[in-house]
Coordinates of C-alpha atoms in Angstrom, one line a residue:
K174 CA 107.6 13.1 -103.1
L175 CA 106.4 9.8 -101.6
R176 CA 109.2 10.0 -99.0
V177 CA 110.1 6.4 -99.6
R178 CA 113.6 5.2 -98.5
G179 CA 115.6 2.1 -98.1
E180 CA 113.9 -1.2 -99.0
G181 CA 110.8 0.6 -100.2
L182 CA 112.8 2.8 -102.6
R183 CA 114.7 -0.1 -104.0
T184 CA 111.5 -2.0 -104.5
L185 CA 109.9 0.9 -106.4
S186 CA 113.0 1.3 -108.5
I187 CA 113.0 -2.3 -109.5
A188 CA 109.3 -2.2 -110.2
G189 CA 109.9 0.8 -112.5
M190 CA 112.7 -1.0 -114.3
A191 CA 110.5 -4.1 -114.7
A192 CA 107.7 -2.0 -116.3
G193 CA 110.2 -0.3 -118.6
F194 CA 111.7 -3.6 -119.7
T195 CA 108.3 -5.1 -120.3
A196 CA 107.3 -2.2 -122.5
L197 CA 110.6 -2.7 -124.4
F198 CA 110.3 -6.4 -124.9
G199 CA 106.5 -7.0 -124.7
A200 CA 107.2 -9.9 -122.2
P201 CA 106.0 -9.3 -118.6
L202 CA 107.5 -12.4 -117.1
G203 CA 110.9 -12.0 -118.8
G204 CA 110.9 -8.2 -118.3
G205 CA 110.2 -8.6 -114.5
L206 CA 112.9 -11.2 -114.0
F207 CA 115.4 -9.2 -116.2
A208 CA 115.0 -6.2 -113.9
L209 CA 115.9 -8.4 -110.9
E210 CA 118.7 -10.4 -112.5
I211 CA 120.5 -7.6 -114.1
L212 CA 121.0 -5.8 -110.8
H213 CA 122.5 -8.6 -108.9
H214 CA 123.2 -11.8 -110.9
K215 CA 124.8 -13.7 -108.0
H216 CA 122.3 -13.0 -105.2
L217 CA 118.9 -12.9 -106.8
S218 CA 117.4 -13.9 -103.4
E219 CA 118.3 -10.5 -102.0
Y220 CA 115.6 -9.0 -104.3
F221 CA 112.9 -11.6 -103.5
Q222 CA 111.0 -8.8 -101.7
A223 CA 110.7 -6.9 -105.0
L224 CA 109.6 -10.0 -107.0
I225 CA 105.8 -9.5 -106.7
P226 CA 105.9 -5.7 -107.2
A227 CA 108.1 -6.2 -110.2
F228 CA 105.7 -8.7 -111.8
V229 CA 102.7 -6.4 -110.9
A230 CA 104.4 -3.5 -112.6
S231 CA 105.3 -5.7 -115.6
C232 CA 101.7 -6.8 -116.1
A233 CA 100.4 -3.3 -115.8
S234 CA 103.0 -2.0 -118.2
F235 CA 102.1 -4.8 -120.6
I236 CA 98.4 -4.1 -120.6
I237 CA 98.9 -0.4 -121.1
F238 CA 101.5 -1.0 -123.9
I239 CA 99.1 -3.3 -125.7
L240 CA 96.2 -0.9 -125.4
I241 CA 98.3 2.0 -126.8
T242 CA 100.1 0.1 -129.6
H243 CA 97.4 -2.4 -130.5
I244 CA 100.2 -4.9 -131.4
G245 CA 98.4 -7.9 -130.0
I246 CA 99.9 -10.9 -128.2
G247 CA 102.4 -13.1 -130.1
P248 CA 106.1 -13.4 -131.0
T249 CA 108.0 -10.3 -132.1
W250 CA 110.2 -12.1 -134.6
H251 CA 108.9 -15.0 -136.7
F252 CA 111.7 -17.5 -137.0
P253 CA 111.5 -20.4 -139.5
M254 CA 109.9 -23.4 -138.0
G255 CA 112.3 -26.0 -136.6
G256 CA 112.2 -29.7 -137.2
T257 CA 111.1 -32.3 -134.8
P258 CA 112.8 -31.8 -131.4
Q259 CA 115.8 -34.1 -130.9
L260 CA 117.5 -35.2 -127.7
N261 CA 120.8 -33.8 -128.9
D262 CA 119.4 -30.3 -129.4
A263 CA 120.5 -29.3 -125.9
F264 CA 124.1 -30.4 -126.8
Y265 CA 124.0 -28.4 -130.0
A266 CA 122.7 -25.5 -128.0
V267 CA 125.7 -25.7 -125.7
G268 CA 128.1 -25.7 -128.7
Y269 CA 126.3 -22.7 -130.2
G270 CA 126.4 -21.1 -126.8
A271 CA 130.2 -21.5 -126.6
V272 CA 130.5 -19.7 -129.9
G273 CA 128.2 -16.9 -128.7
A274 CA 130.2 -16.5 -125.5
A275 CA 133.4 -16.2 -127.5
V276 CA 131.8 -13.3 -129.5
G277 CA 130.6 -11.9 -126.2
W278 CA 134.2 -11.8 -124.9
G279 CA 135.2 -9.9 -128.0
F280 CA 132.4 -7.4 -127.5
I281 CA 133.2 -6.9 -123.8
A282 CA 136.9 -6.4 -124.7
L283 CA 136.0 -3.9 -127.4
V284 CA 133.7 -1.9 -125.1
R285 CA 136.4 -1.7 -122.4
Q286 CA 139.1 -0.6 -124.8
L287 CA 136.9 2.1 -126.4
R288 CA 135.9 3.2 -122.9
R289 CA 139.5 3.7 -122.0
V290 CA 140.2 5.5 -125.3
F291 CA 137.3 8.0 -124.9
G292 CA 138.0 8.4 -121.2
H293 CA 141.6 9.6 -122.0
L294 CA 140.6 12.0 -124.8
P295 CA 141.1 15.6 -123.4
V296 CA 138.1 17.0 -125.3
P297 CA 134.5 17.9 -124.4
I298 CA 131.9 15.2 -124.5
Y299 CA 130.2 16.7 -127.5
V300 CA 133.4 16.3 -129.5
K301 CA 133.6 12.6 -128.5
M302 CA 129.9 12.1 -129.5
G303 CA 130.5 13.9 -132.7
A304 CA 133.4 11.7 -133.6
A305 CA 131.5 8.6 -132.7
G306 CA 128.5 9.8 -134.7
L307 CA 130.7 10.3 -137.8
L308 CA 132.0 6.8 -137.5
L309 CA 128.5 5.4 -137.0
G310 CA 127.4 7.3 -140.1
V311 CA 130.2 5.7 -142.1
L312 CA 129.3 2.2 -140.8
A313 CA 125.6 2.9 -141.7
Y314 CA 126.5 4.0 -145.2
Y315 CA 128.5 0.9 -146.0
V316 CA 126.5 -1.6 -143.9
P317 CA 122.9 -0.3 -143.7
L318 CA 121.7 -3.3 -141.7
A319 CA 124.0 -2.2 -138.9
R320 CA 121.9 0.9 -138.3
Y321 CA 119.5 1.5 -135.4
F322 CA 119.0 -0.9 -132.5
G323 CA 118.2 -4.0 -134.6
H324 CA 114.5 -4.7 -134.0
E325 CA 113.3 -4.2 -137.6
Q326 CA 116.7 -5.2 -139.0
L327 CA 116.5 -8.6 -137.3
A328 CA 113.2 -9.3 -139.1
E329 CA 114.9 -8.4 -142.4
L330 CA 117.7 -10.7 -141.5
L331 CA 115.2 -13.6 -141.3
Q332 CA 113.7 -12.8 -144.7
E333 CA 116.8 -12.4 -147.0
H334 CA 119.7 -14.5 -148.1
F335 CA 123.2 -13.3 -147.4
T336 CA 126.8 -14.5 -148.2
V337 CA 129.3 -15.5 -145.6
S338 CA 131.5 -12.5 -146.2
F339 CA 128.5 -10.1 -145.8
L340 CA 127.5 -11.8 -142.6
V341 CA 131.0 -11.5 -141.2
G342 CA 131.2 -7.8 -142.1
L343 CA 127.7 -7.2 -140.6
L344 CA 128.7 -9.0 -137.4
V345 CA 131.8 -6.9 -137.0
A346 CA 130.1 -3.6 -138.0
K347 CA 127.3 -4.1 -135.6
L348 CA 129.6 -4.9 -132.7
V349 CA 131.6 -1.8 -133.4
A350 CA 128.5 0.3 -133.7
I351 CA 127.1 -0.9 -130.4
A352 CA 130.5 -0.3 -128.6
L353 CA 130.9 3.2 -130.1
T354 CA 127.4 4.1 -129.0
V355 CA 127.7 3.0 -125.4
T356 CA 131.2 4.4 -124.8
S357 CA 131.2 7.8 -126.4
G358 CA 128.4 9.4 -124.4
W359 CA 125.4 8.5 -126.5
R360 CA 122.4 7.1 -124.6
G361 CA 121.2 3.6 -125.4
G362 CA 121.4 0.0 -124.4
F363 CA 122.8 -3.1 -126.0
I364 CA 120.2 -5.8 -125.2
I365 CA 118.3 -6.0 -128.5
P366 CA 121.4 -5.0 -130.5
L367 CA 123.1 -8.0 -129.0
F368 CA 120.1 -10.2 -129.9
F369 CA 120.7 -9.0 -133.5
V370 CA 124.4 -9.8 -133.3
G371 CA 123.5 -13.3 -132.0
A372 CA 121.0 -13.9 -134.8
T373 CA 123.6 -12.8 -137.3
L374 CA 126.1 -15.2 -135.8
G375 CA 123.6 -18.1 -135.8
L376 CA 122.8 -17.4 -139.5
L377 CA 126.5 -17.4 -140.2
I378 CA 126.9 -20.8 -138.6
H379 CA 123.9 -22.1 -140.6
T380 CA 125.3 -20.7 -143.8
L381 CA 128.7 -22.4 -143.2
F382 CA 127.1 -25.6 -142.1
P383 CA 123.6 -25.9 -143.8
S384 CA 122.8 -29.1 -142.0
Q385 CA 122.5 -27.2 -138.7
S386 CA 119.1 -26.1 -137.5
L387 CA 118.7 -22.5 -138.4
P388 CA 116.3 -21.4 -135.6
L389 CA 118.2 -23.4 -133.0
A390 CA 121.5 -21.9 -134.0
M391 CA 120.2 -18.3 -134.2
I392 CA 118.3 -18.3 -130.9
S393 CA 121.0 -20.2 -129.0
C394 CA 123.6 -17.6 -130.1
M395 CA 121.3 -14.8 -129.2
A396 CA 120.8 -16.2 -125.7
A397 CA 124.4 -17.0 -125.0
L398 CA 125.7 -13.6 -126.3
N399 CA 123.3 -11.6 -124.2
A400 CA 123.7 -13.8 -121.1
C401 CA 127.5 -13.4 -121.4
A402 CA 127.3 -9.6 -121.5
T403 CA 124.5 -9.0 -119.1
R404 CA 124.7 -11.9 -116.7
T405 CA 121.0 -12.6 -117.0
P406 CA 120.7 -16.3 -118.1
I407 CA 117.2 -17.1 -116.8
S408 CA 115.4 -14.0 -117.9
T409 CA 117.2 -14.1 -121.3
A410 CA 115.9 -17.6 -122.0
I411 CA 112.4 -16.6 -121.0
L412 CA 112.5 -13.4 -123.1
L413 CA 113.7 -15.2 -126.2
A414 CA 111.1 -18.0 -125.8
T415 CA 108.5 -15.2 -125.8
L416 CA 109.9 -13.0 -128.5
T417 CA 110.6 -15.7 -131.0
G418 CA 107.8 -18.2 -130.2
F419 CA 110.4 -21.0 -130.2
Q420 CA 108.7 -24.2 -129.0
Q421 CA 111.8 -25.6 -127.3
P422 CA 112.7 -23.6 -124.2
V423 CA 115.2 -26.2 -122.8
P424 CA 117.9 -25.7 -125.5
I425 CA 117.6 -21.9 -125.1
L426 CA 118.2 -22.3 -121.4
F427 CA 121.2 -24.5 -122.0
A428 CA 122.7 -21.9 -124.4
S429 CA 121.9 -19.1 -122.0
L430 CA 123.6 -20.8 -119.1
T431 CA 126.6 -21.6 -121.3
G432 CA 127.1 -17.9 -122.1
F433 CA 126.6 -17.1 -118.4
F434 CA 129.2 -19.5 -117.1
L435 CA 131.7 -18.7 -119.8
A436 CA 131.4 -15.0 -119.2
P437 CA 134.5 -13.0 -118.0
R438 CA 134.9 -12.8 -114.2
T439 CA 134.5 -9.0 -114.1
P440 CA 131.0 -7.9 -115.2
L441 CA 130.6 -5.4 -118.0
I442 CA 127.7 -3.6 -116.3
N443 CA 128.8 -1.3 -113.5
A444 CA 125.8 -2.1 -111.3
Q445 CA 126.9 -5.7 -111.1
L446 CA 130.4 -4.9 -109.8
A447 CA 131.1 -6.1 -106.2
V448 CA 132.0 -2.5 -105.1
P449 CA 129.3 0.0 -106.0
G450 CA 130.7 2.8 -108.2
A451 CA 133.9 0.9 -108.9
E452 CA 135.5 1.5 -112.3
E453 CA 136.0 -1.3 -114.7
E454 CA 139.6 -2.3 -115.4

């Protein structure tokens, strides 16, 4: 209706995405950058024109979101307080990031495999969705923490104590649940679900090696896994610093960049492929 085309249309689209991500995350700076980064992870400068509109839309969305929900300003998840910052925290973050990237490779491979499977099934989409829904129901029955998109479940993860075997099962179940959802025709994303998987992975590392810093391990794995899958290292680091209230942004950035640089060459998200509309192999 506004008869906007070309650069103007792209700028408005990015501003709308930024507003939506801000309402989802409750983080205007991270949400605005995420909208820019996720569209073109290699040439962010191409979207510089949309930078200010994206941040304006993010701030407006944030104010409206707070006025409607009355949630206040503060971290979404309250992680246990870490110890005194150490010089080697960044190196530990790189190690955790490598583990997170490895899990990211597994998730990407699973999504691509299920996409091929559902793509070759000669049945209507509602049959595919029904079959996937049945499998999701089975997973939810046996592993209740694998339900939903993980926002409230992550908070529960921080409050309870779990065995190694349970955490491994939860990790696998959640990855399968996310992959089934995004490949069978159901609508939904995997950003916060991947944060949940990363937190589970970090908790698993801490359970196996109790001397490791729990918040550093969890947040580093969250950053690396999401950056590996979405190619958004800078905004992911900013988002997690905001969502968790973690006082050490540098290790988060190290972990996020590790996940980004260790990601597969071919992006998982279609919008990031070199040729628009190209199918993933």
